[in-house]
Short mmCIF file of N, CA and C in Angstrom, two decimals:
data_model
loop_
_atom_site.label_atom_id
_atom_site.label_comp_id
_atom_site.label_asym_id
_atom_site.label_seq_id
_atom_site.Cartn_x
_atom_site.Cartn_y
_atom_site.Cartn_z
N UNK A 181 4.44 -17.92 -4.09
CA UNK A 181 3.78 -16.88 -3.32
C UNK A 181 2.91 -17.53 -2.25
N UNK A 182 2.97 -16.97 -1.06
CA UNK A 182 2.19 -17.53 0.04
C UNK A 182 0.73 -17.15 -0.10
N UNK A 183 -0.13 -18.08 0.23
CA UNK A 183 -1.55 -17.77 0.30
C UNK A 183 -1.88 -17.40 1.73
N UNK A 184 -2.16 -16.14 1.95
CA UNK A 184 -2.50 -15.67 3.29
C UNK A 184 -3.87 -15.03 3.25
N UNK A 185 -4.54 -15.08 4.39
CA UNK A 185 -5.79 -14.35 4.51
C UNK A 185 -5.48 -13.00 5.14
N UNK A 186 -6.43 -12.07 5.03
CA UNK A 186 -6.23 -10.73 5.60
C UNK A 186 -5.90 -10.82 7.09
N UNK A 187 -6.56 -11.75 7.80
CA UNK A 187 -6.34 -11.88 9.24
C UNK A 187 -4.91 -12.31 9.56
N UNK A 188 -4.26 -12.97 8.62
CA UNK A 188 -2.90 -13.45 8.85
C UNK A 188 -1.83 -12.39 8.56
N UNK A 189 -2.22 -11.30 7.92
CA UNK A 189 -1.24 -10.27 7.59
C UNK A 189 -0.85 -9.52 8.86
N UNK A 190 0.42 -9.58 9.17
CA UNK A 190 0.98 -8.87 10.32
C UNK A 190 2.34 -8.34 9.88
N UNK A 191 2.68 -7.16 10.31
CA UNK A 191 3.96 -6.56 9.94
C UNK A 191 4.62 -5.90 11.14
N UNK A 192 4.93 -6.68 12.19
CA UNK A 192 5.50 -6.07 13.40
C UNK A 192 6.84 -5.36 13.14
N UNK A 193 7.66 -5.92 12.25
CA UNK A 193 8.96 -5.28 11.97
C UNK A 193 8.78 -3.95 11.24
N UNK A 194 7.81 -3.90 10.32
CA UNK A 194 7.53 -2.64 9.62
C UNK A 194 6.98 -1.60 10.60
N UNK A 195 6.05 -2.02 11.46
CA UNK A 195 5.48 -1.09 12.45
C UNK A 195 6.58 -0.54 13.35
N UNK A 196 7.45 -1.42 13.80
CA UNK A 196 8.56 -1.01 14.66
C UNK A 196 9.47 -0.01 13.92
N UNK A 197 9.75 -0.28 12.65
CA UNK A 197 10.61 0.61 11.86
C UNK A 197 9.94 1.96 11.62
N UNK A 198 8.62 1.97 11.38
CA UNK A 198 7.91 3.24 11.19
C UNK A 198 7.92 4.04 12.48
N UNK A 199 7.69 3.37 13.60
CA UNK A 199 7.67 4.08 14.88
C UNK A 199 9.05 4.63 15.22
N UNK A 200 10.11 3.88 14.91
CA UNK A 200 11.48 4.36 15.14
C UNK A 200 11.75 5.60 14.30
N UNK A 201 11.29 5.58 13.04
CA UNK A 201 11.49 6.75 12.16
C UNK A 201 10.71 7.95 12.69
N UNK A 202 9.50 7.72 13.19
CA UNK A 202 8.71 8.83 13.72
C UNK A 202 9.35 9.41 14.99
N UNK A 203 10.00 8.56 15.79
CA UNK A 203 10.68 9.04 17.01
C UNK A 203 11.94 9.82 16.65
N UNK A 204 12.69 9.30 15.68
CA UNK A 204 13.97 9.93 15.31
C UNK A 204 14.14 9.79 13.79
N UNK A 205 13.76 10.84 13.06
CA UNK A 205 13.83 10.81 11.60
C UNK A 205 15.27 11.06 11.16
N UNK A 206 15.90 10.02 10.65
CA UNK A 206 17.28 10.14 10.15
C UNK A 206 17.41 9.26 8.91
N UNK A 207 18.54 9.40 8.26
CA UNK A 207 18.79 8.57 7.07
C UNK A 207 18.75 7.09 7.44
N UNK A 208 19.29 6.76 8.61
CA UNK A 208 19.32 5.36 9.05
C UNK A 208 17.91 4.82 9.30
N UNK A 209 17.08 5.58 10.02
CA UNK A 209 15.73 5.08 10.33
C UNK A 209 14.86 5.05 9.07
N UNK A 210 15.04 6.02 8.18
CA UNK A 210 14.29 5.99 6.91
C UNK A 210 14.71 4.79 6.07
N UNK A 211 16.01 4.51 6.03
CA UNK A 211 16.53 3.38 5.27
C UNK A 211 16.00 2.06 5.81
N UNK A 212 15.99 1.92 7.14
CA UNK A 212 15.48 0.70 7.75
C UNK A 212 13.99 0.52 7.45
N UNK A 213 13.23 1.61 7.54
CA UNK A 213 11.81 1.53 7.24
C UNK A 213 11.60 1.12 5.78
N UNK A 214 12.38 1.70 4.87
CA UNK A 214 12.26 1.37 3.44
C UNK A 214 12.57 -0.11 3.22
N UNK A 215 13.59 -0.65 3.90
CA UNK A 215 13.92 -2.08 3.76
C UNK A 215 12.75 -2.95 4.20
N UNK A 216 12.16 -2.62 5.35
CA UNK A 216 11.04 -3.41 5.85
C UNK A 216 9.82 -3.28 4.93
N UNK A 217 9.63 -2.09 4.41
CA UNK A 217 8.50 -1.84 3.51
C UNK A 217 8.60 -2.72 2.27
N UNK A 218 9.80 -2.89 1.75
CA UNK A 218 9.98 -3.63 0.50
C UNK A 218 9.72 -5.13 0.67
N UNK A 219 9.73 -5.64 1.90
CA UNK A 219 9.46 -7.07 2.11
C UNK A 219 8.11 -7.30 2.77
N UNK A 220 7.34 -6.24 2.96
CA UNK A 220 6.05 -6.35 3.65
C UNK A 220 4.92 -6.64 2.68
N UNK A 221 3.87 -7.20 3.23
CA UNK A 221 2.62 -7.39 2.50
C UNK A 221 1.57 -6.62 3.29
N UNK A 222 0.87 -5.72 2.60
CA UNK A 222 -0.08 -4.82 3.25
C UNK A 222 -1.49 -5.07 2.74
N UNK A 223 -2.47 -4.63 3.52
CA UNK A 223 -3.87 -4.74 3.13
C UNK A 223 -4.31 -3.44 2.45
N UNK A 224 -4.91 -3.57 1.29
CA UNK A 224 -5.43 -2.41 0.55
C UNK A 224 -6.93 -2.61 0.34
N UNK A 225 -7.75 -1.76 0.96
CA UNK A 225 -9.20 -1.91 0.79
C UNK A 225 -9.64 -1.59 -0.63
N UNK A 226 -10.59 -2.38 -1.13
CA UNK A 226 -11.10 -2.20 -2.49
C UNK A 226 -12.62 -2.31 -2.50
N UNK A 227 -13.18 -1.79 -3.56
CA UNK A 227 -14.59 -2.00 -3.86
C UNK A 227 -14.64 -2.73 -5.19
N UNK A 228 -15.41 -3.79 -5.23
CA UNK A 228 -15.60 -4.51 -6.49
C UNK A 228 -16.83 -3.95 -7.17
N UNK A 229 -16.70 -3.72 -8.47
CA UNK A 229 -17.80 -3.16 -9.24
C UNK A 229 -18.05 -4.04 -10.45
N UNK A 230 -19.30 -4.40 -10.66
CA UNK A 230 -19.65 -5.15 -11.86
C UNK A 230 -19.99 -4.13 -12.95
N UNK A 231 -19.32 -4.28 -14.09
CA UNK A 231 -19.55 -3.37 -15.21
C UNK A 231 -20.21 -4.17 -16.32
N UNK A 232 -21.32 -3.67 -16.82
CA UNK A 232 -22.00 -4.36 -17.92
C UNK A 232 -21.54 -3.77 -19.24
N UNK A 233 -21.10 -4.64 -20.13
CA UNK A 233 -20.72 -4.20 -21.47
C UNK A 233 -21.59 -4.96 -22.46
N UNK A 234 -21.90 -4.31 -23.56
CA UNK A 234 -22.79 -4.92 -24.54
C UNK A 234 -22.22 -6.20 -25.13
N UNK A 235 -20.93 -6.18 -25.46
CA UNK A 235 -20.35 -7.31 -26.17
C UNK A 235 -19.96 -8.46 -25.24
N UNK A 236 -19.20 -8.15 -24.18
CA UNK A 236 -18.68 -9.23 -23.34
C UNK A 236 -19.59 -9.59 -22.18
N UNK A 237 -20.59 -8.78 -21.90
CA UNK A 237 -21.43 -9.04 -20.73
C UNK A 237 -20.79 -8.47 -19.47
N UNK A 238 -21.19 -8.96 -18.31
CA UNK A 238 -20.66 -8.37 -17.07
C UNK A 238 -19.18 -8.70 -16.85
N UNK A 239 -18.43 -7.72 -16.41
CA UNK A 239 -17.04 -7.93 -16.02
C UNK A 239 -16.85 -7.30 -14.65
N UNK A 240 -15.86 -7.79 -13.92
CA UNK A 240 -15.60 -7.29 -12.58
C UNK A 240 -14.43 -6.32 -12.61
N UNK A 241 -14.61 -5.18 -11.98
CA UNK A 241 -13.52 -4.21 -11.83
C UNK A 241 -13.28 -3.99 -10.35
N UNK A 242 -12.06 -3.64 -10.02
CA UNK A 242 -11.70 -3.35 -8.63
C UNK A 242 -11.30 -1.88 -8.55
N UNK A 243 -11.86 -1.18 -7.58
CA UNK A 243 -11.49 0.22 -7.34
C UNK A 243 -10.84 0.31 -5.96
N UNK A 244 -9.63 0.83 -5.93
CA UNK A 244 -8.92 0.96 -4.66
C UNK A 244 -9.46 2.17 -3.90
N UNK A 245 -9.64 2.00 -2.60
CA UNK A 245 -10.11 3.09 -1.74
C UNK A 245 -8.97 4.10 -1.58
N UNK A 246 -9.35 5.36 -1.41
CA UNK A 246 -8.32 6.37 -1.16
C UNK A 246 -8.78 7.29 -0.03
N UNK A 247 -7.86 8.12 0.41
CA UNK A 247 -8.12 9.07 1.49
C UNK A 247 -7.50 10.39 1.09
N UNK A 248 -8.07 11.48 1.56
CA UNK A 248 -7.59 12.82 1.21
C UNK A 248 -7.06 13.50 2.47
N UNK A 249 -5.91 14.17 2.34
CA UNK A 249 -5.36 14.89 3.49
C UNK A 249 -5.89 16.32 3.53
N UNK A 250 -5.45 17.08 4.52
CA UNK A 250 -5.94 18.45 4.73
C UNK A 250 -5.64 19.35 3.53
N UNK A 251 -4.57 19.05 2.79
CA UNK A 251 -4.19 19.86 1.63
C UNK A 251 -4.97 19.46 0.37
N UNK A 252 -5.77 18.41 0.47
CA UNK A 252 -6.55 17.97 -0.68
C UNK A 252 -5.86 16.91 -1.52
N UNK A 253 -4.67 16.46 -1.11
CA UNK A 253 -3.95 15.41 -1.84
C UNK A 253 -4.57 14.05 -1.51
N UNK A 254 -4.72 13.21 -2.53
CA UNK A 254 -5.32 11.89 -2.34
C UNK A 254 -4.24 10.80 -2.36
N UNK A 255 -4.44 9.80 -1.50
CA UNK A 255 -3.53 8.68 -1.37
C UNK A 255 -4.32 7.38 -1.29
N UNK A 256 -3.76 6.31 -1.87
CA UNK A 256 -4.33 4.99 -1.65
C UNK A 256 -4.11 4.63 -0.19
N UNK A 257 -4.93 3.73 0.32
CA UNK A 257 -4.82 3.27 1.70
C UNK A 257 -4.05 1.96 1.76
N UNK A 258 -3.23 1.81 2.80
CA UNK A 258 -2.52 0.56 3.04
C UNK A 258 -2.46 0.35 4.55
N UNK A 259 -2.68 -0.89 4.96
CA UNK A 259 -2.71 -1.20 6.38
C UNK A 259 -1.78 -2.36 6.68
N UNK A 260 -1.11 -2.28 7.83
CA UNK A 260 -0.15 -3.31 8.22
C UNK A 260 -0.83 -4.57 8.75
N UNK A 261 -2.08 -4.43 9.22
CA UNK A 261 -2.79 -5.58 9.79
C UNK A 261 -4.27 -5.24 9.92
N UNK A 262 -5.05 -6.22 10.33
CA UNK A 262 -6.50 -6.02 10.46
C UNK A 262 -6.85 -5.01 11.55
N UNK A 263 -6.05 -4.95 12.59
CA UNK A 263 -6.31 -3.98 13.66
C UNK A 263 -6.29 -2.55 13.10
N UNK A 264 -5.29 -2.24 12.30
CA UNK A 264 -5.19 -0.90 11.69
C UNK A 264 -6.30 -0.71 10.66
N UNK A 265 -6.59 -1.75 9.88
CA UNK A 265 -7.67 -1.70 8.89
C UNK A 265 -8.99 -1.35 9.57
N UNK A 266 -9.25 -1.98 10.72
CA UNK A 266 -10.51 -1.76 11.42
C UNK A 266 -10.63 -0.37 12.03
N UNK A 267 -9.50 0.29 12.31
CA UNK A 267 -9.56 1.69 12.77
C UNK A 267 -10.19 2.57 11.69
N UNK A 268 -9.86 2.28 10.43
CA UNK A 268 -10.42 3.03 9.31
C UNK A 268 -11.85 2.57 9.03
N UNK A 269 -12.10 1.29 9.19
CA UNK A 269 -13.38 0.68 8.83
C UNK A 269 -14.28 0.52 10.07
N UNK A 270 -14.39 1.58 10.84
CA UNK A 270 -15.16 1.53 12.09
C UNK A 270 -16.60 1.07 11.90
N UNK A 271 -17.21 1.53 10.82
CA UNK A 271 -18.63 1.20 10.62
C UNK A 271 -18.83 -0.17 9.98
N UNK A 272 -17.74 -0.84 9.60
CA UNK A 272 -17.82 -2.19 9.07
C UNK A 272 -18.38 -2.30 7.66
N UNK A 273 -18.45 -1.19 6.94
CA UNK A 273 -19.04 -1.23 5.60
C UNK A 273 -18.06 -1.70 4.52
N UNK A 274 -16.78 -1.73 4.84
CA UNK A 274 -15.77 -2.16 3.87
C UNK A 274 -15.29 -3.55 4.27
N UNK A 275 -15.57 -4.52 3.42
CA UNK A 275 -15.24 -5.89 3.80
C UNK A 275 -14.35 -6.59 2.78
N UNK A 276 -13.72 -5.83 1.90
CA UNK A 276 -12.86 -6.46 0.91
C UNK A 276 -11.52 -5.74 0.85
N UNK A 277 -10.45 -6.54 0.94
CA UNK A 277 -9.11 -5.98 0.85
C UNK A 277 -8.23 -6.94 0.05
N UNK A 278 -7.31 -6.37 -0.69
CA UNK A 278 -6.31 -7.16 -1.39
C UNK A 278 -5.03 -7.14 -0.58
N UNK A 279 -4.27 -8.22 -0.66
CA UNK A 279 -2.96 -8.27 -0.01
C UNK A 279 -1.96 -7.81 -1.06
N UNK A 280 -1.24 -6.72 -0.74
CA UNK A 280 -0.40 -6.06 -1.74
C UNK A 280 1.06 -5.98 -1.29
N UNK A 281 1.95 -6.03 -2.28
CA UNK A 281 3.38 -5.77 -2.07
C UNK A 281 3.68 -4.37 -2.60
N UNK A 282 4.91 -3.93 -2.40
CA UNK A 282 5.29 -2.61 -2.94
C UNK A 282 5.27 -2.63 -4.47
N UNK A 283 5.62 -3.76 -5.07
CA UNK A 283 5.55 -3.87 -6.53
C UNK A 283 4.11 -3.67 -7.00
N UNK A 284 3.16 -4.25 -6.25
CA UNK A 284 1.74 -4.10 -6.61
C UNK A 284 1.33 -2.63 -6.55
N UNK A 285 1.71 -1.94 -5.47
CA UNK A 285 1.37 -0.52 -5.36
C UNK A 285 2.04 0.28 -6.48
N UNK A 286 3.29 -0.06 -6.78
CA UNK A 286 3.99 0.62 -7.87
C UNK A 286 3.26 0.45 -9.18
N UNK A 287 2.80 -0.76 -9.45
CA UNK A 287 2.09 -1.02 -10.71
C UNK A 287 0.79 -0.23 -10.80
N UNK A 288 0.02 -0.15 -9.72
CA UNK A 288 -1.24 0.60 -9.83
C UNK A 288 -0.98 2.10 -9.88
N UNK A 289 0.07 2.56 -9.21
CA UNK A 289 0.36 4.00 -9.26
C UNK A 289 0.87 4.42 -10.63
N UNK A 290 1.63 3.54 -11.29
CA UNK A 290 2.15 3.85 -12.63
C UNK A 290 1.02 3.80 -13.66
N UNK A 291 0.18 2.78 -13.59
CA UNK A 291 -0.83 2.55 -14.62
C UNK A 291 -2.04 3.45 -14.51
N UNK A 292 -2.45 3.74 -13.27
CA UNK A 292 -3.68 4.52 -13.11
C UNK A 292 -3.46 5.98 -13.46
N UNK A 293 -4.28 6.47 -14.35
CA UNK A 293 -4.22 7.87 -14.71
C UNK A 293 -5.16 8.60 -13.73
N UNK A 294 -4.56 9.13 -12.70
CA UNK A 294 -5.35 9.85 -11.69
C UNK A 294 -4.43 10.82 -10.97
N UNK A 295 -4.98 11.49 -9.99
CA UNK A 295 -4.20 12.50 -9.28
C UNK A 295 -3.72 12.01 -7.92
N UNK A 296 -3.69 10.68 -7.71
CA UNK A 296 -3.22 10.18 -6.44
C UNK A 296 -1.72 10.38 -6.30
N UNK A 297 -1.31 10.79 -5.11
CA UNK A 297 0.08 11.16 -4.86
C UNK A 297 0.94 9.99 -4.42
N UNK A 298 0.31 8.88 -4.00
CA UNK A 298 1.04 7.73 -3.50
C UNK A 298 0.12 6.91 -2.64
N UNK A 299 0.64 6.39 -1.53
CA UNK A 299 -0.22 5.67 -0.60
C UNK A 299 0.19 6.01 0.82
N UNK A 300 -0.74 5.84 1.73
CA UNK A 300 -0.50 6.13 3.14
C UNK A 300 -0.69 4.84 3.93
N UNK A 301 0.28 4.56 4.80
CA UNK A 301 0.23 3.36 5.62
C UNK A 301 -0.33 3.72 6.99
N UNK A 302 -1.33 2.98 7.43
CA UNK A 302 -1.96 3.16 8.74
C UNK A 302 -2.32 4.62 9.01
N UNK A 303 -3.26 5.18 8.23
CA UNK A 303 -3.61 6.60 8.38
C UNK A 303 -4.14 6.98 9.77
N UNK A 304 -4.63 6.01 10.53
CA UNK A 304 -5.12 6.30 11.88
C UNK A 304 -4.18 5.77 12.94
N UNK A 305 -2.96 5.44 12.50
CA UNK A 305 -1.91 4.97 13.41
C UNK A 305 -0.65 5.76 13.13
N UNK A 306 0.36 5.09 12.54
CA UNK A 306 1.63 5.76 12.26
C UNK A 306 1.50 6.85 11.19
N UNK A 307 0.56 6.68 10.26
CA UNK A 307 0.26 7.70 9.25
C UNK A 307 1.50 8.10 8.45
N UNK A 308 2.09 7.12 7.78
CA UNK A 308 3.29 7.36 6.95
C UNK A 308 2.86 7.40 5.48
N UNK A 309 3.15 8.50 4.81
CA UNK A 309 2.84 8.65 3.39
C UNK A 309 4.06 8.28 2.56
N UNK A 310 3.82 7.48 1.53
CA UNK A 310 4.88 7.11 0.59
C UNK A 310 4.47 7.70 -0.77
N UNK A 311 5.25 8.66 -1.24
CA UNK A 311 4.90 9.29 -2.52
C UNK A 311 5.17 8.34 -3.68
N UNK A 312 4.51 8.60 -4.79
CA UNK A 312 4.70 7.81 -6.00
C UNK A 312 6.18 7.81 -6.39
N UNK A 313 6.83 8.99 -6.36
CA UNK A 313 8.24 9.08 -6.76
C UNK A 313 9.15 8.29 -5.83
N UNK A 314 8.88 8.36 -4.51
CA UNK A 314 9.70 7.61 -3.56
C UNK A 314 9.53 6.11 -3.80
N UNK A 315 8.31 5.65 -3.99
CA UNK A 315 8.07 4.23 -4.22
C UNK A 315 8.79 3.76 -5.48
N UNK A 316 8.67 4.53 -6.57
CA UNK A 316 9.33 4.13 -7.82
C UNK A 316 10.84 4.08 -7.64
N UNK A 317 11.40 5.00 -6.87
CA UNK A 317 12.83 5.01 -6.60
C UNK A 317 13.23 3.77 -5.79
N UNK A 318 12.44 3.43 -4.77
CA UNK A 318 12.74 2.24 -3.96
C UNK A 318 12.66 0.97 -4.81
N UNK A 319 11.68 0.91 -5.70
CA UNK A 319 11.54 -0.28 -6.56
C UNK A 319 12.73 -0.40 -7.51
N UNK A 320 13.20 0.73 -8.05
CA UNK A 320 14.38 0.70 -8.94
C UNK A 320 15.61 0.24 -8.17
N UNK A 321 15.78 0.73 -6.94
CA UNK A 321 16.93 0.31 -6.12
C UNK A 321 16.87 -1.18 -5.82
N UNK A 322 15.67 -1.68 -5.51
CA UNK A 322 15.50 -3.10 -5.21
C UNK A 322 15.85 -3.94 -6.43
N UNK A 323 15.37 -3.51 -7.61
CA UNK A 323 15.66 -4.24 -8.84
C UNK A 323 17.15 -4.25 -9.12
N UNK A 324 17.81 -3.12 -8.91
CA UNK A 324 19.26 -3.04 -9.15
C UNK A 324 20.01 -3.99 -8.21
N UNK A 325 19.59 -4.07 -6.95
CA UNK A 325 20.25 -4.97 -6.00
C UNK A 325 20.02 -6.43 -6.39
N UNK A 326 18.81 -6.75 -6.84
CA UNK A 326 18.50 -8.14 -7.18
C UNK A 326 19.19 -8.60 -8.44
N UNK A 327 19.38 -7.70 -9.40
CA UNK A 327 19.97 -8.10 -10.68
C UNK A 327 21.44 -7.74 -10.79
N UNK A 328 21.96 -6.99 -9.84
CA UNK A 328 23.37 -6.65 -9.83
C UNK A 328 23.75 -5.78 -11.01
N UNK A 329 25.04 -5.46 -11.11
CA UNK A 329 25.50 -4.63 -12.23
C UNK A 329 25.29 -5.34 -13.57
N UNK A 330 25.16 -4.56 -14.61
CA UNK A 330 24.95 -5.13 -15.96
C UNK A 330 26.11 -6.04 -16.31
N UNK A 331 25.79 -7.13 -16.99
CA UNK A 331 26.85 -8.04 -17.43
C UNK A 331 27.11 -9.16 -16.46
N UNK A 332 26.49 -9.17 -15.31
CA UNK A 332 26.70 -10.28 -14.36
C UNK A 332 25.70 -11.37 -14.54
#
């Protein structure tokens, strides 16, 4: 796994694919965007919280930031690069982000018992929402392609 800093995260091919899908939404443009998404690394803002427990003492927990749409649905945040991250973080109060893959988002969406619907990429830019069900479907397809048919 590559060690990258947040400043090094760039996803020009994903941005291009999202913009193409927004210009002309078709099976082809959605498929291309999904392919780019599966190989991208995105920034997810977090808050670190120290939790004090009687037995073990202080432990660190991470809480992922989320955003709510006009309908009241909540989504985790994901950004293609620092420029998009900074559009959301105008006041500079959020200074911690994890570098995440689609597998990482899938794991937190499956494990977390909450009402989040998925995640949104660049909410102040392309504003593409990926539902939990769509992400899980993409991850299953990726796994099937990587491992091939049973018995191989």
